[in-house]
Coordinates of C-alpha atoms and ligand atoms in Angstrom, one line a residue:
X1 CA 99.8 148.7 141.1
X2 CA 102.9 147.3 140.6
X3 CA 101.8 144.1 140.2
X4 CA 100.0 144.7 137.3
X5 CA 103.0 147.3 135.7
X6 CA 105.0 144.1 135.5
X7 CA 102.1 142.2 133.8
X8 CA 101.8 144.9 131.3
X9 CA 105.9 144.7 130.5
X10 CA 105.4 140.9 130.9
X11 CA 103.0 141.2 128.0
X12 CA 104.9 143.5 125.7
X13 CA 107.8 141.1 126.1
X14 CA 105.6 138.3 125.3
X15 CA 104.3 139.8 121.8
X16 CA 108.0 140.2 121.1
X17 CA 109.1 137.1 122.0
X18 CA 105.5 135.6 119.8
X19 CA 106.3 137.7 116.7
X20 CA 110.4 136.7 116.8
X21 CA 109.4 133.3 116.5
X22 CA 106.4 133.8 113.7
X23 CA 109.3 135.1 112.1
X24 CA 111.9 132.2 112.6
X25 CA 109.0 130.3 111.4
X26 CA 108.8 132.0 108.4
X27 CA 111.9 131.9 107.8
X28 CA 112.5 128.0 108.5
X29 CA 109.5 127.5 106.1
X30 CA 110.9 129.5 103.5
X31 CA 114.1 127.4 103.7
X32 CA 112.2 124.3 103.4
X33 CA 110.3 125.7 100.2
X34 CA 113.5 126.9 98.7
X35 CA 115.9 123.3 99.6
X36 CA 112.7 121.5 97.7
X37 CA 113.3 124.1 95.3
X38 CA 116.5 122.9 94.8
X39 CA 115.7 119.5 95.2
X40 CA 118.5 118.9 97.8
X41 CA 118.9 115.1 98.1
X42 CA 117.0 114.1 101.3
X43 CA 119.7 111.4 101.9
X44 CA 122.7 113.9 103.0
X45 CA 122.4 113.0 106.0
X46 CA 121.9 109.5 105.5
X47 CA 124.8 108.8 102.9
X48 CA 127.2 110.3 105.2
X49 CA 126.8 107.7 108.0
X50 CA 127.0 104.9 105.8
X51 CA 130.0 103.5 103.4
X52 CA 127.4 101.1 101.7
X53 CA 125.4 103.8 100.9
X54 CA 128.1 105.3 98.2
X55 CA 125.4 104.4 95.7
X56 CA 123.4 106.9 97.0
X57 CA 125.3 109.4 96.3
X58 CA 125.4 108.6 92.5
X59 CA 121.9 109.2 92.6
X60 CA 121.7 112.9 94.0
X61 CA 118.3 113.1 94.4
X62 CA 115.0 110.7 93.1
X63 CA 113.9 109.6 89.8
X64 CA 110.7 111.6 88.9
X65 CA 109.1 110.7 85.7
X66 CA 107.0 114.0 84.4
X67 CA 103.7 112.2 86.3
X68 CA 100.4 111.8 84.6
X69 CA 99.1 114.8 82.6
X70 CA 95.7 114.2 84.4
X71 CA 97.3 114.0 87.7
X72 CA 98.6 117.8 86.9
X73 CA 95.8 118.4 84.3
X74 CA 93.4 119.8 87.5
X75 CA 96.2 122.6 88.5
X76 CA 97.2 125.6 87.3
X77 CA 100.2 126.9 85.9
X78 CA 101.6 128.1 88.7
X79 CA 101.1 124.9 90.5
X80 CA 102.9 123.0 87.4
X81 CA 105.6 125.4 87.9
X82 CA 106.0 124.6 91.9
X83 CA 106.4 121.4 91.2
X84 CA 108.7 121.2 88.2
X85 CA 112.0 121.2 89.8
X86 CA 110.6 117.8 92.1
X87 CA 108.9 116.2 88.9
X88 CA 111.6 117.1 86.2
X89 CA 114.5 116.6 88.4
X90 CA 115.1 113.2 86.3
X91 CA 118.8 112.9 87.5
X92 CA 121.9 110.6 85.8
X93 CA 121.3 107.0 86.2
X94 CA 123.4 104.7 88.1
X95 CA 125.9 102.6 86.1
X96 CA 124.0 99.6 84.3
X97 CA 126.3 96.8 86.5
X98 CA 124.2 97.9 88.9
X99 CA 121.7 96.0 87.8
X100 CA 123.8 92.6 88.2
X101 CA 125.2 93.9 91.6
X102 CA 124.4 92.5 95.1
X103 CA 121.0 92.1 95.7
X104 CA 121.0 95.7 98.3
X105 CA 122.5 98.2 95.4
X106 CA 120.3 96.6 92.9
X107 CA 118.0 99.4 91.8
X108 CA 113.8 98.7 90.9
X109 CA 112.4 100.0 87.8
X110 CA 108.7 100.9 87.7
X111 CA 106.7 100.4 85.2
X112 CA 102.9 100.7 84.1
X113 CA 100.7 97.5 85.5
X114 CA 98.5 96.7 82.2
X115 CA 96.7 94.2 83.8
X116 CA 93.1 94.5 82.1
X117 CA 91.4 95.3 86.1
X118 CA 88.4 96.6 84.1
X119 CA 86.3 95.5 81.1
X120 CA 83.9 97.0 78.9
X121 CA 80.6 96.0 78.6
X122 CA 78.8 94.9 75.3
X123 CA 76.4 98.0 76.6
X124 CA 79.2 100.1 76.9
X125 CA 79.4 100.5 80.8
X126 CA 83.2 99.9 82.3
X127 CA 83.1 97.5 84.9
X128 CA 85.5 96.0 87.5
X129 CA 86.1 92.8 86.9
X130 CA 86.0 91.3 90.0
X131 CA 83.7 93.3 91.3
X132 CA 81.4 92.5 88.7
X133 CA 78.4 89.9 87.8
X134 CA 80.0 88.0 84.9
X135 CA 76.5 86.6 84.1
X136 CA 75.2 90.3 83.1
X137 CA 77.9 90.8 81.1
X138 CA 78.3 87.7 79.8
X139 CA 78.4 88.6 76.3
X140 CA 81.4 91.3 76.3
X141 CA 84.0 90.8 74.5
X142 CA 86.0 93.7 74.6
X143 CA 88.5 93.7 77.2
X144 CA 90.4 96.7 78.3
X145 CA 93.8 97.0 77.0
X146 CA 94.7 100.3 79.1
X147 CA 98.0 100.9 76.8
X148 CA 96.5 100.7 73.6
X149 CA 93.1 102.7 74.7
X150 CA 94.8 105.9 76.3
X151 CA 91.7 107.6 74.8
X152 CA 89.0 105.5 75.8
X153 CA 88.4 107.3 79.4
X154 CA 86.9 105.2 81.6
X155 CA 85.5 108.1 83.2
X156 CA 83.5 108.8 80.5
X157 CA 81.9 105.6 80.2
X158 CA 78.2 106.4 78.6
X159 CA 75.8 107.6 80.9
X160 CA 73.3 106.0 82.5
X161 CA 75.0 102.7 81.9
X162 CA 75.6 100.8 84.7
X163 CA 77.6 97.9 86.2
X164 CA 75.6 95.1 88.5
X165 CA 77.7 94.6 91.1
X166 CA 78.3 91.6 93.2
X167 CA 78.0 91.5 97.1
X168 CA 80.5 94.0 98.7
X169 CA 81.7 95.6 95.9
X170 CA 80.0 99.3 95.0
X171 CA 79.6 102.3 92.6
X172 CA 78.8 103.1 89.0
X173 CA 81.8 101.0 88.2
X174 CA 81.5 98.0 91.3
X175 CA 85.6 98.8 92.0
X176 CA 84.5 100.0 95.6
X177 CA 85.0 97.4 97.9
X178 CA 83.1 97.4 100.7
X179 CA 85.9 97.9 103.3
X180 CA 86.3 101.9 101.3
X181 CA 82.4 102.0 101.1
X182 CA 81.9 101.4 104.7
X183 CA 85.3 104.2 105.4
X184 CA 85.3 107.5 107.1
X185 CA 86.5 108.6 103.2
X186 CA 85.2 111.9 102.6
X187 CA 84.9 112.2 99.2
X188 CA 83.4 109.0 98.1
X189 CA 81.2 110.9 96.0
X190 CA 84.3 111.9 93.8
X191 CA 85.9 108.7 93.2
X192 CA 86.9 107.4 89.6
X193 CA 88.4 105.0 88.2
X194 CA 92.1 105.7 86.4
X195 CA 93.3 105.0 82.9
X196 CA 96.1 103.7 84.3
X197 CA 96.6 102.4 87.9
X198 CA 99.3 103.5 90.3
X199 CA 101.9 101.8 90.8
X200 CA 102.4 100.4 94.7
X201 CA 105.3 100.6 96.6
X202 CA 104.6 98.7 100.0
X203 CA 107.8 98.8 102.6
X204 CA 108.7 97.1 105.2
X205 CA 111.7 96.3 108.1
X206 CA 111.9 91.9 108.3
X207 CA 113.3 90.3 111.6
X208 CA 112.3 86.7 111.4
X209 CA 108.5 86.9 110.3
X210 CA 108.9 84.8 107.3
X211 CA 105.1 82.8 107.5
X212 CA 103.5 86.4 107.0
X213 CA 105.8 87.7 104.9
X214 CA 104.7 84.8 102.9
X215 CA 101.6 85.5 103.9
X216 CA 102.1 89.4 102.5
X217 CA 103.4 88.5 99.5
X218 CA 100.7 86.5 98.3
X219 CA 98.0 88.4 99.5
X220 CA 99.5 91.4 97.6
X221 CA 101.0 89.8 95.1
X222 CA 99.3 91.1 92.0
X223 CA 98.6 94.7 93.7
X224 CA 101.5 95.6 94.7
X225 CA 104.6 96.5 92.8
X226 CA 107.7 96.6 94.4
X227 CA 108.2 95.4 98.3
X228 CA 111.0 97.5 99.9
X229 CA 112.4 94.3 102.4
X230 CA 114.8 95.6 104.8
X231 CA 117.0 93.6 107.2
X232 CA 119.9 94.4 109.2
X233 CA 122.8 92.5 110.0
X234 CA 122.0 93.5 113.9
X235 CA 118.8 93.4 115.8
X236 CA 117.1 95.7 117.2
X237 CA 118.9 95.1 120.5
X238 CA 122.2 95.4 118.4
X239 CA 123.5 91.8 118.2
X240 CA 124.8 90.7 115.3
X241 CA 122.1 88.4 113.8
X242 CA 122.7 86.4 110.3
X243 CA 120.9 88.0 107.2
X244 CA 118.1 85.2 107.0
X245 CA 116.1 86.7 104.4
X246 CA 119.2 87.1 102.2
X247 CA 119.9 83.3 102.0
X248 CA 116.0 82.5 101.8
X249 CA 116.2 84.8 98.7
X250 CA 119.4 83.3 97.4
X251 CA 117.9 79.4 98.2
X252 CA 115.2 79.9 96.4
X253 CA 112.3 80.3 98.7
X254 CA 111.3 83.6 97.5
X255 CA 111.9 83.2 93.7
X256 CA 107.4 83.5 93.4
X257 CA 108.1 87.1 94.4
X258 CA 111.9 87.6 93.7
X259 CA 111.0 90.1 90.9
X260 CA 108.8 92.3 92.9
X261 CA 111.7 92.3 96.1
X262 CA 113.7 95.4 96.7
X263 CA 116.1 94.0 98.8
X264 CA 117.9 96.9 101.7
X265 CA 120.6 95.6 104.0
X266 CA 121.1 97.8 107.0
X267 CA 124.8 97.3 107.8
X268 CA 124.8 99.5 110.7
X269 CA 123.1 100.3 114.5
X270 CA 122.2 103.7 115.1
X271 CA 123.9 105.6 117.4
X272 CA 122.4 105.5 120.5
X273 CA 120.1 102.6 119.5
X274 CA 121.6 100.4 122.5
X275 CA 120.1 102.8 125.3
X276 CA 117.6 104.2 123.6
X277 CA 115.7 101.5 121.6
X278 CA 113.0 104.1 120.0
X279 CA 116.0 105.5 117.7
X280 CA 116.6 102.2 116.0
X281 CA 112.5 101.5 115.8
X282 CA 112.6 105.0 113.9
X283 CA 115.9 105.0 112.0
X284 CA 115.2 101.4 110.7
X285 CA 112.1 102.9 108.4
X286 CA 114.0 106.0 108.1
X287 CA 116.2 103.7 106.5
X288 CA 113.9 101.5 104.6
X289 CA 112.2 104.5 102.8
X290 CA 114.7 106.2 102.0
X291 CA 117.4 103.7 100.6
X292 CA 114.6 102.0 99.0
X293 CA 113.0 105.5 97.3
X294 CA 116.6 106.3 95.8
X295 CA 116.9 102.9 94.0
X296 CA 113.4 103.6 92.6
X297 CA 113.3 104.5 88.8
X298 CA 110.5 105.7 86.8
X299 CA 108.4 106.9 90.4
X300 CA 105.2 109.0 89.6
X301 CA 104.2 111.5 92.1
X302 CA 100.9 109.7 92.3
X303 CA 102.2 106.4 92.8
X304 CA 101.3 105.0 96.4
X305 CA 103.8 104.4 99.3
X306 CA 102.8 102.2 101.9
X307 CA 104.8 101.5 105.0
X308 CA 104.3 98.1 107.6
X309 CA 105.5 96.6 110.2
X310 CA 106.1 92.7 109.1
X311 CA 102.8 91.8 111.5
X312 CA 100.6 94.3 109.7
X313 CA 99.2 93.2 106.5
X314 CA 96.5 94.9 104.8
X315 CA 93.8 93.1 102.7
X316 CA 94.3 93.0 98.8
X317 CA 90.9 95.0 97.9
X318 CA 91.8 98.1 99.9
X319 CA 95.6 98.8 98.1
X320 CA 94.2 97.7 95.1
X321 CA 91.4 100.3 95.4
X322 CA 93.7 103.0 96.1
X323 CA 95.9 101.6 93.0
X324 CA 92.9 102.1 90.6
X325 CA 90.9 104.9 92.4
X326 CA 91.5 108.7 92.5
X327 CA 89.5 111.2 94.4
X328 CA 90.4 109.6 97.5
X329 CA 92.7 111.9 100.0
X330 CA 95.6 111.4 101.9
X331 CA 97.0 110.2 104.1
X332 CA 95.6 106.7 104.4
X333 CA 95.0 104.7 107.3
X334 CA 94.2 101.0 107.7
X335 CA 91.8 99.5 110.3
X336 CA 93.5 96.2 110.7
X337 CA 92.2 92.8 112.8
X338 CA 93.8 92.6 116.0
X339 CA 95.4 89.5 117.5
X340 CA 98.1 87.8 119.6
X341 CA 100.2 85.1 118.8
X342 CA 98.2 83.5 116.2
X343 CA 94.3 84.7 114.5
X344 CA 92.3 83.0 117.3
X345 CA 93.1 85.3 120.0
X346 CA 91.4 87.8 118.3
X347 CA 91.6 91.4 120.6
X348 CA 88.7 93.7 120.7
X349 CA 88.6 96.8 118.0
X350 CA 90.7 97.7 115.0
X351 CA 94.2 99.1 114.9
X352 CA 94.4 101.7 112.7
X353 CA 98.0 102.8 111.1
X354 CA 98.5 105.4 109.2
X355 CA 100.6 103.9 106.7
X356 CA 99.8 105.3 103.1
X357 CA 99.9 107.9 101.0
X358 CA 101.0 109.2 97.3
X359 CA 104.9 109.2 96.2
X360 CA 104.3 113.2 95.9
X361 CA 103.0 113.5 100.0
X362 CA 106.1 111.2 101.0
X363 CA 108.6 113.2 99.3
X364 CA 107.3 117.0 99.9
X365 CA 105.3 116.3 102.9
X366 CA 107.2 114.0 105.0
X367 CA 111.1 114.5 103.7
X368 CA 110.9 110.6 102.0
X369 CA 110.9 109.7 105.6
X370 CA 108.2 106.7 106.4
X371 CA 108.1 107.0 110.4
X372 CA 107.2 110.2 109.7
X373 CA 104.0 109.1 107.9
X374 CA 103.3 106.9 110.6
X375 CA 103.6 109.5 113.2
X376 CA 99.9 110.8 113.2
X377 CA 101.6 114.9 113.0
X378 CA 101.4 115.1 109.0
X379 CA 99.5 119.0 109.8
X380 CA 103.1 120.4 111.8
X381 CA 104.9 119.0 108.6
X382 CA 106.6 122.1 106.7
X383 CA 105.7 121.1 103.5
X384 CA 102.2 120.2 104.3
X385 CA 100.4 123.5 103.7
X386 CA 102.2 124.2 100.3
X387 CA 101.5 120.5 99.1
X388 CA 98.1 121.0 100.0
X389 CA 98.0 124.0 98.0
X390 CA 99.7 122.1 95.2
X391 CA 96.8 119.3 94.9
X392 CA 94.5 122.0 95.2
X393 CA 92.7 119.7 98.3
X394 CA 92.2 119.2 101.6
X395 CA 94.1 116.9 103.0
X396 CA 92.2 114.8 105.0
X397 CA 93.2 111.7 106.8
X398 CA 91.1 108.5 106.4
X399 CA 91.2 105.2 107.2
X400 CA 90.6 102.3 104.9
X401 CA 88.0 100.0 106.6
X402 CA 86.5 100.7 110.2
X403 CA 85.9 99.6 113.5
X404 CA 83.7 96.8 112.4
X405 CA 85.0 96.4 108.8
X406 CA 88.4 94.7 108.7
X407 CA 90.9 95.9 105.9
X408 CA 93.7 94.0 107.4
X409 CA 95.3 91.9 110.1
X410 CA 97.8 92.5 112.6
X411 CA 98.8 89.6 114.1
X412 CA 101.0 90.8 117.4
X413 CA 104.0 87.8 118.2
X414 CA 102.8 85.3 115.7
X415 CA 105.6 82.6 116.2
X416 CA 105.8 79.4 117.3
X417 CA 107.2 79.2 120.7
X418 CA 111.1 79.5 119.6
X419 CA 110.3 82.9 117.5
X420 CA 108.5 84.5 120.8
X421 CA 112.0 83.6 122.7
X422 CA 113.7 85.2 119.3
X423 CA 111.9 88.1 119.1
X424 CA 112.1 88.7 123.2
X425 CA 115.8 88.2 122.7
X426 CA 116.4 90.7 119.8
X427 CA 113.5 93.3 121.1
X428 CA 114.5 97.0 121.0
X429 CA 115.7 98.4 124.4
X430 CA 112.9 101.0 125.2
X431 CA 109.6 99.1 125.4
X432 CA 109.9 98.6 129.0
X433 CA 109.4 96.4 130.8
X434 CA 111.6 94.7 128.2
X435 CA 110.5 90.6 128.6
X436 CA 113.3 89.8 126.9
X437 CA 115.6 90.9 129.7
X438 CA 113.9 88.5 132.4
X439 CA 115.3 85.2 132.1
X440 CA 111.7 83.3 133.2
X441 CA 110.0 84.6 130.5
X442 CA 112.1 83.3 127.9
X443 CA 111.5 79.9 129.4
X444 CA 109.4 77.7 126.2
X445 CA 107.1 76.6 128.8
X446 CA 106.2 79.4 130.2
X447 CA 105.6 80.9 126.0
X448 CA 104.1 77.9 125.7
X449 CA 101.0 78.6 128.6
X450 CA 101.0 82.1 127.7
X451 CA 100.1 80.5 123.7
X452 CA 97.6 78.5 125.7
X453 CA 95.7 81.2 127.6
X454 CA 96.7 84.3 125.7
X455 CA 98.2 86.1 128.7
X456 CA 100.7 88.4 128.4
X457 CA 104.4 88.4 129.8
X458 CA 103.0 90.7 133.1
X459 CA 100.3 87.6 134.0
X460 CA 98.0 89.5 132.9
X461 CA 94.7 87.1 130.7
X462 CA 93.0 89.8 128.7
X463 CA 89.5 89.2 127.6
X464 CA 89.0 87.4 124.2
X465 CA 86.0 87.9 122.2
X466 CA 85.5 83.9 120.4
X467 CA 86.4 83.5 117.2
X468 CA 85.9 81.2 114.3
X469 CA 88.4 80.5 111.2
X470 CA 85.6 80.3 109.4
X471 CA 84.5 83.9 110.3
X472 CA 84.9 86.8 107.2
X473 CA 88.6 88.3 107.5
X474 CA 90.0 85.5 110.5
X475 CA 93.3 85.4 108.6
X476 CA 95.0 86.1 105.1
X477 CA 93.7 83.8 102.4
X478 CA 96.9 82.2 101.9
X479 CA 97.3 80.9 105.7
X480 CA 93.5 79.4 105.2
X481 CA 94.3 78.0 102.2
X482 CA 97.4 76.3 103.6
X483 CA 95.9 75.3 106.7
X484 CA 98.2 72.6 108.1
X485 CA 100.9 74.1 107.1
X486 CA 100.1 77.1 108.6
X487 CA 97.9 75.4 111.5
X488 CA 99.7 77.1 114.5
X489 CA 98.7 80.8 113.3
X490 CA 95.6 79.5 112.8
X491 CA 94.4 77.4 115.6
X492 CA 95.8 77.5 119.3
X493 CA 98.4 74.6 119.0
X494 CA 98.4 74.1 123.6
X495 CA 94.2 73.8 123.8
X496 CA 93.1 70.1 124.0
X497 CA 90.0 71.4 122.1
X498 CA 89.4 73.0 119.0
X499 CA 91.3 76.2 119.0
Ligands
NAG501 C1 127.3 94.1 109.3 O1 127.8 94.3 108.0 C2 128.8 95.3 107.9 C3 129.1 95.4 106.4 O2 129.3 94.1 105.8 C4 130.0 95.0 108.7 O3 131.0 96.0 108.6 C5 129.6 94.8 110.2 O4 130.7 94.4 110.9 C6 128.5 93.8 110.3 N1 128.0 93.7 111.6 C7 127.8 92.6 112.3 C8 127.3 92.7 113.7 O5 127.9 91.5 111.7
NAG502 C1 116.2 77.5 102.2 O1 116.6 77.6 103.5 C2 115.6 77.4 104.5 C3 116.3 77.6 105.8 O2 117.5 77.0 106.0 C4 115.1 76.0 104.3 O3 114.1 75.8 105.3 C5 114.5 75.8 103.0 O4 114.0 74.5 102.8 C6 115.5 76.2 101.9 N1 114.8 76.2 100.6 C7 115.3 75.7 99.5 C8 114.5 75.8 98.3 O5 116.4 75.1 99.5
NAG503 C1 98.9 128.8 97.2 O1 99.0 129.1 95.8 C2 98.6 130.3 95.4 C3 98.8 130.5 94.0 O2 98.2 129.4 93.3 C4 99.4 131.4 96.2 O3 99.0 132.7 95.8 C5 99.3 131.2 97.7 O4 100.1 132.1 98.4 C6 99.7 129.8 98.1 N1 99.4 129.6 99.5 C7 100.3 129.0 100.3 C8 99.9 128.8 101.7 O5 101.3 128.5 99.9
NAG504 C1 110.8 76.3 132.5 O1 109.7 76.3 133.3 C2 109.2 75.0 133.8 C3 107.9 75.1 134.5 O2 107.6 76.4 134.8 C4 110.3 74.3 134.7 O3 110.0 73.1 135.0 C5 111.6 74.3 133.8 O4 112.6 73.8 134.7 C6 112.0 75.7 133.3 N1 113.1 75.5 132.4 C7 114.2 76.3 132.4 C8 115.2 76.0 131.4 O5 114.3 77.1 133.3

C-alpha cells in the first residue's frame, strides 16, 4: 500500500542521510588527526579573546620534552611516528625576563622529582619507603638515588624477594596504598613501579577558599609539582572582586608553597557568563588548563594532570601512587568524603570526579581542555580512539578509592558564616534557585542555624550519618593537626555539645 511505499522511500532517504553523515564524520575526524598533525596551538581561540594572553602567542604550541624511552619503548614504530610531531614539537622559548615578570606570565619549569620514594633492601628487594616495615629492613643501607641508578630497574628487582608491608599498603613492592588496592582499577595485576616518577600537575580555579587551599597545599605538598591557581578579577556572578590570592602570595602567606604556584589571572568574564552562569563554570577551567599548560616547560606526555574544584582535595597516597605507578589506565577518578559546611556533617556515599589523567590524554584526547576531562564523555572525544591506539590500551576509566574507601574530601561551603554570604553573593548565575539572589538567605543568622542543623538554603535537614574527628579520613591531616586553628571545619561551631 501506499503507506508502506513511503516507508520504503522513507528508508532509502534515511540510509542516505546515515551514510552522509558517517562521511562528515570521517571527514571531521580526519581534520582533527591532521590539525594534531600539525600541532595547531589549541589556544587560537583563546589568545584571541584576551590582550593578556600575548604571551601565549609566543609560545605557539606546548613544550614537549621527547618523553620517557620506556613510556614509548612498548609501541611500535609507527606509533613513535604518530606521535612525533606532538612530542618533538619543542617550540622557541619565551624571552628569559619572563621569568622575573608578573607572577601570571611567569612560566613553570618541570623537572625530575629525585626524592629517594624507594629503597633497596640489604636482600635486594625494592621497597616503598613508607609503605614499608623499617624493622625488616633495618639493616639497608643503600638508598635509591633514581638519577644516578638509571640502570638499576626497579622492575627487575630479584625475584622472589619481597617487601613486608605495613598495614594498608600492598604489592611486591608495598607502594599500593590501600585506597588503589581496594579500586575498581583493572589492571592491578600490571602495576610497576617507575624509575623515575611523573611529575604532577594539579589545577585548580580559587574564589576565597584559602583554609583548604592551605589545606591542599600541604597535604600535596611533596607529591605534587606544580599547582596551576587561578583567580579572576570578577566572580563568577561578574563583579569585580579584588585579586585576594595575589596579595596573600605577595604578603607572604604562601611563600611554604610559592615555588610550586603557577599563578593565572583571568582578567576577563566570558561572554554570556552573566545570563548563563554554566559558561563561566566551564570557561574558568578552560582557562586554567590551558594558560597554565602553555607556561609549562619540560611536560612529559606521561606526566599527570589533575583538575579540582578548590573544595575537592584528594588524599596524598592516591596522586602519589599514580606519580610512581604505571600500568594503571586512564582516566582517573577520585571517590572523595562528602560534607557540608565543615567535616562533621558528613553526607552519605562518595563523590566521584573524574579529574585525572596523563599530560598525553589531556592534550590529544581532550584538546588541553580540563572541563572536558571532567565531563564523563571522554569515549565521543575525536582523539580518543587514535590515542587509544597510540598507548596500545584500553582505556578504561577508574576511580581511585571506592564507595567505602575514602581517597579524598570534598567539603561542600566550608566557610565561616561570612564566606557562605560571600560565596552566595559571587555564585554563578545558573544553579537555580540561586540563594544568593534571596535577600533572607544571606542573613548571618539564618547561615548561622543552617551551620547548626545542616539544612540547606530550601529548609530542607538532610539526614547525617554521625561522625567522629577521630574517625580514619574525617578531614586533611593538616586541619587535624591544627585543630583550633582550624576548629570551625572541624567541629560544628553553633551546637552546645561536642560537634
Ligand atoms: C580586570 O583586570 C583587567 C586587566 O587588568 C582590567 O582591564 C579589567 O577592567 C579588570 N576588571 C575588573 C572588574 O576589575
Ligand atoms: C597577609 O594578608 C592577610 C589578609 O590581609 C593577613 O591575614 C595576613 O596576616 C597577612 N600575612 C602576612 C605574613 O603579612
Ligand atoms: C591503529 O594503528 C594501526 C597501526 O599501528 C593502524 O593500522 C590502525 O588503522 C589504527 N586504528 C585506528 C582506529 O586509528
Ligand atoms: C536576620 O534574621 C534574624 C532572625 O531570623 C532577625 O532577627 C534579623 O533582624 C535579621 N537580620 C537582618 C539584617 O535582616
Amino acid at each position: 500500500m501506499g503507506r508502506s511505499h513511503m516507508s520504503a522511500r522513507m528508508r532509502v532517504r534515511m540510509y542516505k542521510v546515515f551514510l552522509l553523515c558517517l562521511l562528515g564524520f570521517c571527514v571531521i575526524s580526519f581534520l582533527h588527526y591532521y590539525k594534531a598533525l600539525q600541532n595547531i596551538p589549541l589556544l587560537q581561540e583563546l589568545s584571541s579573546t584576551s590582550s593578556h594572553l600575548k604571551t601565549l602567542k609566543l609560545v605557539s604550541g606546548f613544550f614537549w620534552n621527547v618523553p620517557d624511552t620506556e613510556f614509548l619503548s612498548h609501541h611500535n614504530n609507527h606509533k613513535h611516528d604518530y606521535l612525533k610531531g606532538f612530542l618533538e614539537a619543542k617550540v622557541i622559548l619565551p624571552d628569559d625576563t619572563f621569568q622575573n615578570g608578573d607572577l601570571h606570565e611567569r612560566t613553570f619549569i618541570l623537572h625530575d622529582d629525585s626524592t629517594p620514594f624507594f629503597i633497596q633492601t640489604k636482600s635486594g628487594a625494592m621497597c616503598f619507603q613508607k609503605g614499608t616495615k623499617m624493622s625488616d629492613t633495618a639493616s639497608q643501607r643503600s638508598i635509591l638515588q633514581q638519577q644516578h641508578h638509571q640502570h638499576d630497574s626497579i622492575n627487575e628487582g630479584k625475584k622472589g624477594v619481597k617487601c613486608a608491608c605495613r598495614q594498608g599498603w600492598h604489592g611486591p613492592h608495598c607502594g599500593i596504598p590501600t585506597i588503589v588496592q581496594h579500586s575498581d582499577l583493572s589492571t592491578k595485576s600490571k602495576l610497576m613501579p617507575r624509575k623515575v616518577p611523573r611529575r604532577v600537575i594539579n589545577a585548580i580555579n580559587i574564589n576565597h577558599e584559602f583554609d583548604l587551599l592551605h589545606a591542599r597545599f600541604h597535604e600535596l605538598a611533596d607529591v605534587v609539582d606544580v599547582f596551576f591557581v587561578c583567580e579572576s578579577n570578577f566572580t563568577a556572578y561578574g563583579d569585580p572582586r579584588p585579586l585576594y590570592f595575589r596579595q596573600l602570595i605577595l604578603n607572604g602567606t604562601f611563600d611554604y608553597i610559592k615555588h610550586k604556584i603557577l599563578y593565572i589571572f583571568l582578567d576577563h568574564f566570558p561572554n554570556g557568563g552573566r545570563s548563563d552562569g554554566w559558561i563561566t563554570d566551564d570557561y574558568l577551567r578552560t582557562y586554567l588548563t590551558k594558560n597554565g599548560m602553555s607556561r609549562i616547560q619540560g611536560l612529559k606526555a606521561d606526566d599527570v594532570f589533575i583538575i579540582d574544584d578548590a573544595d575537592e582535595i584528594p588524599a596524598r597516597d592516591g596522586i602519589l601512587f599514580l606519580k610512581l605507578y604505571d600500568g594503571w589506565t586512564e582516566p582517573v577518578g577520585i571517590h572523595m568524603r562528602k560534607s557540608l559546611y565543615g567535616f562533621y556533617w558528613r553526607q552519605f556515599g562518595t563523590l566521584n570526579v573524574l579529574s585525572g589523567c596523563t599530560a598525553a590524554m589531556l592534550l590529544m584526547v581532550y584538546k588541553g581542555d580540563g572541563i572536558l576531562l571532567r565531563r564523563r564523555s571522554y569515549y565521543t572525544m575525536s582523539g580518543f580512539r587514535e590515542y587509544e591506539n597510540f598507548t596500545g590500551r584500553i582505556l578504561v576509566p577508574w576511580a581511585i578509592g571506592s564507595p567505602v574507601h575514602y581517597a579524598g574530601w570534598h567539603c561542600s561551603w566550608c566557610f565561616k558564616p561570612e564566606g557562605i554570604y560571600y560565596k552566595l553573593i559571587s555564585a554563578q548565575n545558573g544553579d537555580f534557585p540561586r540563594w544568593g539572589d534571596y535577600k533572607e538567605k544571606q542573613n548571618l543568622s539564618y547561615i548561622q542555624e543552617l551551620i547548626r542543623t545542616g539544612g540547606w538554603f530550601d529548609g530542607t535537614v538532610p539526614d547525617y550519618p554521625p561522625t567522629d574527628p577521630k574517625e580514619h579520613m574525617y578531614a586533611p591531616k593538616y586541619l587535624l593537626d591544627n585543630y583550633e586553628k582550624y576548629g570551625y571545619l572541624l567541629k560544628n561551631a553553633y551546637t552546645k555539645e561536642k560537634g
